[in-house]
Amino acid sequence: MRVYNFAAGPSTLPEDVLKEAQRDMLDFNGTGMSITEMSHRSKAFMAVNEEANSLLRELMNIPDEYAVLFVQGGASQQFAAVPLNLMTSGKADYIVTGNFAKKAWEEGLKYGEANVIASSADKNFTYIPDVKTLNYTKGASYLHITANNTIFGTRYREFPTPEAPLAADMSSNILSEEIDVKKFGLIYAGAQKNIAPAGVTIVIVRKDLLGKQSPVCPTMLCYETQAKNDSLYNTPPCFCIYMAMLTFRHLKKLGGVKAVQQVNEYKAKLLYDFIDNSAFYTNSVQEKYRSLMNVPFVTRDAETDAKFVKEATAAGLVSLKGHRLVGGMRASIYNAMPVEGVKALIAFMKKFELENA
Ligand SMILES: *Cc1c(COP(=O)(O)O)cnc(C)c1O
């Protein structure tokens, strides 16, 4: 039996996509072999690589002036790749809105002057700093932000508009809501939250930013090299790219990002409304900045939280334990979480409240 899986990442994938992958596992497209067994230079795989690329372009409305890359190393590798490719002036700005944002900044410090120009650490990352009153560093090469903060459950509702390129980690909200790619110099996202199994990372980079990497930038981290080789400089994570292609097809069939966003807003509203109307559960994120994807909440104490997680698991609602930095619970309700999953969670929460309030 399938459970409702609220894991923050790797996370639940659309059941249709998993079934298709299962069907293809022994014989992909009449080749008599699995996609995991064939050369990455084979016609069959090259077609997958191309389709994944063009579907993502279509779904996100990515202009031709941007390269779309499929790389490895996770979003964490991008924390280094960003300064190595883009920190041309030796300095860059960062906004610290959570754990991953802090890690990105700390990695940036290794390569030059990485300035924190705003942070929400003062209120335990329960909000996003005002993007209208930022003091950018003169000559900064880019501004790095984390668009959705997976652990703390916050998201940017509007984006900063620095003169320098805006670089955004969208690991936990890519394809969950419409964004205007033209506002960004760079977008990157690990696939394992909203797209595919762990192992592939999406990089969307404006082409005029290519070729300016540091002389010590490792070849594998160099965006220009990856772009010139259509992400096939070396063996790519073939299976993950194939799975990403299936998810992109699935999203297109659902009506694209606009349609998916509407469902995401509906799911999130159900859950936040329930929490806000309850005297038993609390979400402490400022309303305006609440994430559509990650919803942290607590009961009155850690003991009751632990009981909640245990009983929810037994009821087929799994991976609800909050991150150790926040405690309590976290429901990650990515694109692939059905509305029924959120409704089942709310029904369980009601029952638990009645029994434990
Ligand atoms: C999960 C996550 C990361 C880390 O991703 P890895 O692929 O494990 O390196 C970074 N940033 C955000 C916003 C995330 O949600």
GROMACS .gro file of C-alpha atoms and ligand atoms in nm:
model
  372
    1MET     CA    1   0.000   0.000   0.000
    2ARG     CA    2   0.125   0.352  -0.084
    3VAL     CA    3   0.136   0.598   0.204
    4TYR     CA    4   0.103   0.975   0.201
    5ASN     CA    5   0.466   1.079   0.218
    6PHE     CA    6   0.531   1.427   0.356
    7ALA     CA    7   0.912   1.400   0.340
    8ALA     CA    8   1.105   1.720   0.270
    9GLY     CA    9   1.342   1.548   0.026
   10PRO     CA   10   1.383   1.310  -0.137
   11SER     CA   11   1.008   1.329  -0.158
   12THR     CA   12   0.696   1.183  -0.304
   13LEU     CA   13   0.676   1.161  -0.686
   14PRO     CA   14   0.365   1.144  -0.904
   15GLU     CA   15   0.232   0.788  -0.908
   16ASP     CA   16   0.186   0.802  -1.288
   17VAL     CA   17   0.554   0.883  -1.327
   18LEU     CA   18   0.661   0.594  -1.105
   19LYS     CA   19   0.437   0.353  -1.294
   20GLU     CA   20   0.571   0.465  -1.627
   21ALA     CA   21   0.927   0.419  -1.504
   22GLN     CA   22   0.832   0.073  -1.383
   23ARG     CA   23   0.685  -0.015  -1.721
   24ASP     CA   24   1.000   0.107  -1.901
   25MET     CA   25   1.242  -0.061  -1.663
   26LEU     CA   26   1.318  -0.373  -1.868
   27ASP     CA   27   1.264  -0.229  -2.213
   28PHE     CA   28   1.285   0.143  -2.278
   29ASN     CA   29   1.112   0.247  -2.598
   30GLY     CA   30   1.174  -0.080  -2.779
   31THR     CA   31   1.551  -0.076  -2.719
   32GLY     CA   32   1.536  -0.402  -2.524
   33MET     CA   33   1.718  -0.243  -2.231
   34SER     CA   34   1.659  -0.006  -1.946
   35ILE     CA   35   1.751   0.361  -1.971
   36THR     CA   36   1.999   0.292  -1.690
   37GLU     CA   37   2.188   0.039  -1.904
   38MET     CA   38   2.256   0.233  -2.222
   39SER     CA   39   2.522   0.475  -2.338
   40HIS     CA   40   2.458   0.837  -2.260
   41ARG     CA   41   2.564   0.899  -2.622
   42SER     CA   42   2.297   0.664  -2.757
   43LYS     CA   43   2.020   0.806  -2.973
   44ALA     CA   44   1.760   0.692  -2.720
   45PHE     CA   45   1.921   0.873  -2.428
   46MET     CA   46   2.012   1.185  -2.626
   47ALA     CA   47   1.644   1.216  -2.715
   48VAL     CA   48   1.552   1.197  -2.346
   49ASN     CA   49   1.812   1.461  -2.259
   50GLU     CA   50   1.676   1.691  -2.527
   51GLU     CA   51   1.313   1.639  -2.439
   52ALA     CA   52   1.377   1.703  -2.069
   53ASN     CA   53   1.556   2.024  -2.160
   54SER     CA   54   1.288   2.152  -2.398
   55LEU     CA   55   0.999   2.057  -2.169
   56LEU     CA   56   1.155   2.246  -1.878
   57ARG     CA   57   1.202   2.546  -2.107
   58GLU     CA   58   0.838   2.526  -2.206
   59LEU     CA   59   0.706   2.477  -1.852
   60MET     CA   60   0.908   2.765  -1.706
   61ASN     CA   61   0.891   2.982  -2.015
   62ILE     CA   62   1.272   3.005  -2.025
   63PRO     CA   63   1.397   3.248  -2.292
   64ASP     CA   64   1.661   3.147  -2.548
   65GLU     CA   65   1.919   3.369  -2.376
   66TYR     CA   66   1.938   3.111  -2.098
   67ALA     CA   67   2.118   2.778  -2.091
   68VAL     CA   68   1.950   2.487  -1.913
   69LEU     CA   69   2.193   2.238  -1.760
   70PHE     CA   70   2.155   1.905  -1.584
   71VAL     CA   71   2.445   1.861  -1.346
   72GLN     CA   72   2.539   1.654  -1.041
   73GLY     CA   73   2.643   1.725  -0.685
   74GLY     CA   74   2.310   1.854  -0.555
   75ALA     CA   75   2.219   2.208  -0.466
   76SER     CA   76   2.503   2.202  -0.211
   77GLN     CA   77   2.756   2.172  -0.493
   78GLN     CA   78   2.602   2.485  -0.646
   79PHE     CA   79   2.690   2.676  -0.328
   80ALA     CA   80   3.050   2.652  -0.459
   81ALA     CA   81   2.971   2.656  -0.832
   82VAL     CA   82   2.794   2.992  -0.805
   83PRO     CA   83   3.095   3.190  -0.673
   84LEU     CA   84   3.337   2.994  -0.891
   85ASN     CA   85   3.142   3.090  -1.203
   86LEU     CA   86   2.994   3.427  -1.116
   87MET     CA   87   3.207   3.603  -0.853
   88THR     CA   88   3.398   3.802  -1.113
   89SER     CA   89   3.462   4.108  -0.894
   90GLY     CA   90   3.572   3.907  -0.591
   91LYS     CA   91   3.261   4.007  -0.398
   92ALA     CA   92   2.899   3.907  -0.380
   93ASP     CA   93   2.591   3.966  -0.167
   94TYR     CA   94   2.385   3.708   0.020
   95ILE     CA   95   2.054   3.713   0.203
   96VAL     CA   96   2.043   3.460   0.484
   97THR     CA   97   1.691   3.328   0.539
   98GLY     CA   98   1.766   2.982   0.673
   99ASN     CA   99   2.004   2.693   0.698
  100PHE     CA  100   2.069   2.640   0.327
  101ALA     CA  101   2.103   3.015   0.266
  102LYS     CA  102   2.365   3.024   0.543
  103LYS     CA  103   2.553   2.731   0.395
  104ALA     CA  104   2.554   2.899   0.053
  105TRP     CA  105   2.697   3.214   0.210
  106GLU     CA  106   2.961   3.020   0.407
  107GLU     CA  107   3.071   2.850   0.085
  108GLY     CA  108   3.085   3.189  -0.086
  109LEU     CA  109   3.323   3.313   0.186
  110LYS     CA  110   3.584   3.068   0.061
  111TYR     CA  111   3.606   3.241  -0.275
  112GLY     CA  112   3.592   3.610  -0.191
  113GLU     CA  113   3.409   3.878  -0.003
  114ALA     CA  114   3.065   3.733   0.063
  115ASN     CA  115   2.848   3.993   0.238
  116VAL     CA  116   2.531   3.918   0.426
  117ILE     CA  117   2.317   4.221   0.336
  118ALA     CA  118   2.005   4.094   0.516
  119SER     CA  119   1.908   3.809   0.745
  120SER     CA  120   1.603   3.684   0.928
  121ALA     CA  121   1.807   3.503   1.194
  122ASP     CA  122   1.683   3.753   1.458
  123LYS     CA  123   1.337   3.588   1.454
  124ASN     CA  124   1.450   3.233   1.392
  125PHE     CA  125   1.395   3.267   1.016
  126THR     CA  126   1.018   3.308   1.043
  127TYR     CA  127   1.007   3.582   0.778
  128ILE     CA  128   1.179   3.716   0.466
  129PRO     CA  129   1.360   4.051   0.493
  130ASP     CA  130   1.202   4.343   0.306
  131VAL     CA  131   1.344   4.335  -0.047
  132LYS     CA  132   1.272   4.707  -0.100
  133THR     CA  133   1.520   4.833   0.158
  134LEU     CA  134   1.831   4.630   0.080
  135ASN     CA  135   2.177   4.789   0.082
  136TYR     CA  136   2.364   4.622  -0.199
  137THR     CA  137   2.744   4.615  -0.192
  138LYS     CA  138   2.896   4.834  -0.459
  139GLY     CA  139   3.054   4.615  -0.724
  140ALA     CA  140   2.901   4.291  -0.598
  141SER     CA  141   2.898   4.026  -0.874
  142TYR     CA  142   2.561   3.882  -0.778
  143LEU     CA  143   2.300   3.859  -0.506
  144HIS     CA  144   2.225   3.508  -0.380
  145ILE     CA  145   1.888   3.419  -0.228
  146THR     CA  146   1.705   3.102  -0.125
  147ALA     CA  147   1.362   3.137  -0.284
  148ASN     CA  148   1.190   2.884  -0.057
  149ASN     CA  149   1.328   2.790   0.281
  150THR     CA  150   1.261   2.420   0.315
  151ILE     CA  151   1.334   2.388   0.686
  152PHE     CA  152   1.168   2.706   0.813
  153GLY     CA  153   0.874   2.712   0.573
  154THR     CA  154   0.913   3.060   0.426
  155ARG     CA  155   0.918   3.189   0.070
  156TYR     CA  156   0.985   3.511  -0.115
  157ARG     CA  157   0.664   3.669  -0.241
  158GLU     CA  158   0.854   3.928  -0.442
  159PHE     CA  159   1.215   3.919  -0.546
  160PRO     CA  160   1.494   4.170  -0.491
  161THR     CA  161   1.598   4.373  -0.794
  162PRO     CA  162   1.972   4.430  -0.763
  163GLU     CA  163   2.177   4.573  -1.047
  164ALA     CA  164   2.393   4.261  -1.032
  165PRO     CA  165   2.247   3.928  -1.144
  166LEU     CA  166   2.009   3.760  -0.900
  167ALA     CA  167   2.105   3.398  -0.822
  168ALA     CA  168   1.838   3.183  -0.660
  169ASP     CA  169   1.831   2.843  -0.497
  170MET     CA  170   1.487   2.707  -0.591
  171SER     CA  171   1.544   2.348  -0.481
  172SER     CA  172   1.220   2.322  -0.289
  173ASN     CA  173   0.989   2.536  -0.500
  174ILE     CA  174   1.092   2.499  -0.862
  175LEU     CA  175   0.785   2.442  -1.084
  176SER     CA  176   0.548   2.497  -0.790
  177GLU     CA  177   0.446   2.847  -0.891
  178GLU     CA  178   0.495   3.073  -1.190
  179ILE     CA  179   0.809   3.285  -1.185
  180ASP     CA  180   0.956   3.524  -1.437
  181VAL     CA  181   1.293   3.370  -1.528
  182LYS     CA  182   1.408   3.701  -1.680
  183LYS     CA  183   1.438   3.844  -1.328
  184PHE     CA  184   1.723   3.601  -1.258
  185GLY     CA  185   2.078   3.559  -1.379
  186LEU     CA  186   2.086   3.210  -1.236
  187ILE     CA  187   1.841   2.960  -1.093
  188TYR     CA  188   1.942   2.623  -0.956
  189ALA     CA  189   1.753   2.338  -0.792
  190GLY     CA  190   1.827   1.989  -0.673
  191ALA     CA  191   1.568   1.761  -0.833
  192GLN     CA  192   1.474   1.551  -0.532
  193LYS     CA  193   1.200   1.776  -0.394
  194ASN     CA  194   0.975   1.856  -0.685
  195ILE     CA  195   1.107   1.673  -0.990
  196ALA     CA  196   1.292   1.342  -0.974
  197PRO     CA  197   1.507   1.111  -0.762
  198ALA     CA  198   1.817   1.262  -0.598
  199GLY     CA  199   2.112   1.286  -0.835
  200VAL     CA  200   2.042   1.561  -1.085
  201THR     CA  201   2.052   1.935  -1.029
  202ILE     CA  202   1.891   2.184  -1.265
  203VAL     CA  203   2.088   2.497  -1.352
  204ILE     CA  204   1.929   2.777  -1.555
  205VAL     CA  205   2.188   3.044  -1.636
  206ARG     CA  206   2.182   3.354  -1.853
  207LYS     CA  207   2.424   3.297  -2.138
  208ASP     CA  208   2.604   3.632  -2.103
  209LEU     CA  209   2.725   3.512  -1.761
  210LEU     CA  210   2.901   3.210  -1.909
  211GLY     CA  211   3.276   3.196  -1.964
  212LYS     CA  212   3.369   3.424  -1.675
  213GLN     CA  213   3.456   3.148  -1.431
  214SER     CA  214   3.755   3.160  -1.199
  215PRO     CA  215   4.070   2.998  -1.344
  216VAL     CA  216   4.056   2.740  -1.065
  217CYS     CA  217   3.693   2.648  -1.128
  218PRO     CA  218   3.683   2.268  -1.160
  219THR     CA  219   3.584   2.164  -1.513
  220MET     CA  220   3.285   1.973  -1.380
  221LEU     CA  221   3.152   2.285  -1.206
  222CYS     CA  222   3.202   2.514  -1.504
  223TYR     CA  223   2.867   2.624  -1.647
  224GLU     CA  224   3.025   2.713  -1.982
  225THR     CA  225   3.166   2.361  -2.025
  226GLN     CA  226   2.835   2.202  -1.932
  227ALA     CA  227   2.646   2.435  -2.166
  228LYS     CA  228   2.881   2.368  -2.460
  229ASN     CA  229   2.834   1.996  -2.412
  230ASP     CA  230   2.455   1.992  -2.360
  231SER     CA  231   2.522   1.862  -2.006
  232LEU     CA  232   2.702   1.560  -2.156
  233TYR     CA  233   3.061   1.659  -2.077
  234ASN     CA  234   3.085   1.335  -1.881
  235THR     CA  235   2.836   1.063  -1.794
  236PRO     CA  236   2.526   1.242  -1.667
  237PRO     CA  237   2.278   1.100  -1.413
  238CYS     CA  238   2.083   0.936  -1.696
  239PHE     CA  239   1.806   0.780  -1.493
  240CYS     CA  240   1.735   1.102  -1.302
  241ILE     CA  241   1.718   1.303  -1.625
  242TYR     CA  242   1.477   1.045  -1.764
  243MET     CA  243   1.263   1.068  -1.449
  244ALA     CA  244   1.271   1.448  -1.472
  245MET     CA  245   1.147   1.420  -1.831
  246LEU     CA  246   0.856   1.202  -1.715
  247THR     CA  247   0.767   1.454  -1.443
  248PHE     CA  248   0.782   1.741  -1.694
  249ARG     CA  249   0.549   1.552  -1.929
  250HIS     CA  250   0.317   1.489  -1.635
  251LEU     CA  251   0.314   1.858  -1.536
  252LYS     CA  252   0.244   1.960  -1.893
  253LYS     CA  253  -0.049   1.719  -1.905
  254LEU     CA  254  -0.186   1.874  -1.585
  255GLY     CA  255  -0.193   2.213  -1.756
  256GLY     CA  256   0.154   2.344  -1.675
  257VAL     CA  257   0.285   2.545  -1.383
  258LYS     CA  258  -0.012   2.783  -1.372
  259ALA     CA  259  -0.256   2.496  -1.311
  260VAL     CA  260  -0.021   2.326  -1.065
  261GLN     CA  261   0.020   2.653  -0.873
  262GLN     CA  262  -0.357   2.679  -0.827
  263VAL     CA  263  -0.368   2.333  -0.675
  264ASN     CA  264  -0.066   2.413  -0.456
  265GLU     CA  265  -0.233   2.731  -0.330
  266TYR     CA  266  -0.549   2.537  -0.255
  267LYS     CA  267  -0.362   2.263  -0.065
  268ALA     CA  268  -0.157   2.514   0.137
  269LYS     CA  269  -0.465   2.722   0.222
  270LEU     CA  270  -0.650   2.416   0.350
  271LEU     CA  271  -0.366   2.332   0.584
  272TYR     CA  272  -0.280   2.685   0.702
  273ASP     CA  273  -0.648   2.771   0.758
  274PHE     CA  274  -0.692   2.460   0.965
  275ILE     CA  275  -0.383   2.535   1.174
  276ASP     CA  276  -0.480   2.902   1.223
  277ASN     CA  277  -0.832   2.809   1.334
  278SER     CA  278  -0.705   2.554   1.582
  279ALA     CA  279  -0.604   2.635   1.938
  280PHE     CA  280  -0.392   2.321   1.945
  281TYR     CA  281  -0.154   2.364   1.648
  282THR     CA  282   0.073   2.658   1.568
  283ASN     CA  283   0.271   2.772   1.265
  284SER     CA  284   0.489   3.069   1.359
  285VAL     CA  285   0.582   3.193   1.011
  286GLN     CA  286   0.461   3.545   0.925
  287GLU     CA  287   0.154   3.490   0.710
  288LYS     CA  288   0.278   3.683   0.409
  289TYR     CA  289   0.591   3.470   0.377
  290ARG     CA  290   0.445   3.126   0.429
  291SER     CA  291   0.577   2.858   0.196
  292LEU     CA  292   0.343   2.676  -0.040
  293MET     CA  293   0.563   2.368  -0.014
  294ASN     CA  294   0.682   2.322   0.344
  295VAL     CA  295   0.451   2.374   0.640
  296PRO     CA  296   0.611   2.346   0.984
  297PHE     CA  297   0.382   2.328   1.287
  298VAL     CA  298   0.392   2.234   1.656
  299THR     CA  299   0.155   2.125   1.929
  300ARG     CA  300   0.195   2.238   2.290
  301ASP     CA  301   0.515   2.046   2.369
  302ALA     CA  302   0.781   1.817   2.227
  303GLU     CA  303   0.631   1.510   2.391
  304THR     CA  304   0.295   1.562   2.221
  305ASP     CA  305   0.474   1.632   1.891
  306ALA     CA  306   0.653   1.298   1.915
  307LYS     CA  307   0.324   1.123   1.987
  308PHE     CA  308   0.169   1.297   1.686
  309VAL     CA  309   0.445   1.179   1.452
  310LYS     CA  310   0.423   0.824   1.582
  311GLU     CA  311   0.047   0.797   1.547
  312ALA     CA  312   0.042   0.971   1.209
  313THR     CA  313   0.295   0.720   1.080
  314ALA     CA  314   0.075   0.435   1.197
  315ALA     CA  315  -0.214   0.599   1.009
  316GLY     CA  316  -0.016   0.603   0.681
  317LEU     CA  317   0.092   0.969   0.700
  318VAL     CA  318   0.470   0.943   0.706
  319SER     CA  319   0.784   1.158   0.739
  320LEU     CA  320   0.612   1.437   0.928
  321LYS     CA  321   0.887   1.486   1.185
  322GLY     CA  322   1.018   1.843   1.170
  323HIS     CA  323   1.380   1.930   1.100
  324ARG     CA  324   1.600   1.913   1.408
  325LEU     CA  325   1.659   2.292   1.389
  326VAL     CA  326   1.288   2.365   1.427
  327GLY     CA  327   1.142   2.061   1.600
  328GLY     CA  328   0.774   1.973   1.587
  329MET     CA  329   0.630   1.863   1.256
  330ARG     CA  330   0.676   1.962   0.895
  331ALA     CA  331   0.437   1.867   0.617
  332SER     CA  332   0.607   1.900   0.280
  333ILE     CA  333   0.329   1.927   0.026
  334TYR     CA  334   0.517   1.937  -0.302
  335ASN     CA  335   0.354   1.922  -0.646
  336ALA     CA  336   0.317   1.545  -0.624
  337MET     CA  337   0.123   1.548  -0.295
  338PRO     CA  338  -0.241   1.500  -0.390
  339VAL     CA  339  -0.516   1.715  -0.239
  340GLU     CA  340  -0.650   1.396  -0.076
  341GLY     CA  341  -0.318   1.360   0.108
  342VAL     CA  342  -0.356   1.705   0.263
  343LYS     CA  343  -0.718   1.631   0.350
  344ALA     CA  344  -0.616   1.303   0.512
  345LEU     CA  345  -0.354   1.490   0.716
  346ILE     CA  346  -0.610   1.747   0.833
  347ALA     CA  347  -0.858   1.474   0.927
  348PHE     CA  348  -0.586   1.306   1.131
  349MET     CA  349  -0.492   1.637   1.295
  350LYS     CA  350  -0.855   1.692   1.399
  351LYS     CA  351  -0.878   1.348   1.550
  352PHE     CA  352  -0.546   1.384   1.731
  353GLU     CA  353  -0.653   1.720   1.871
  354LEU     CA  354  -0.978   1.575   2.006
  355GLU     CA  355  -0.789   1.295   2.177
  356ASN     CA  356  -0.505   1.507   2.316
  357ALA     CA  357  -0.621   1.864   2.373
  358LIG     C1  358   1.735   2.031  -0.005
  358LIG     C2  359   1.789   2.167  -0.028
  358LIG     C3  360   1.926   2.190  -0.048
  358LIG     C4  361   2.027   2.080  -0.042
  358LIG     O1  362   2.018   2.002  -0.153
  358LIG     P1  363   2.122   1.884  -0.182
  358LIG     O2  364   2.077   1.840  -0.317
  358LIG     O3  365   2.105   1.783  -0.075
  358LIG     O4  366   2.257   1.942  -0.185
  358LIG     C5  367   1.967   2.319  -0.072
  358LIG     N1  368   1.881   2.421  -0.076
  358LIG     C6  369   1.748   2.404  -0.056
  358LIG     C7  370   1.657   2.521  -0.060
  358LIG     C8  371   1.700   2.276  -0.031
  358LIG     O5  372   1.568   2.259  -0.009
   0.00000   0.00000   0.00000
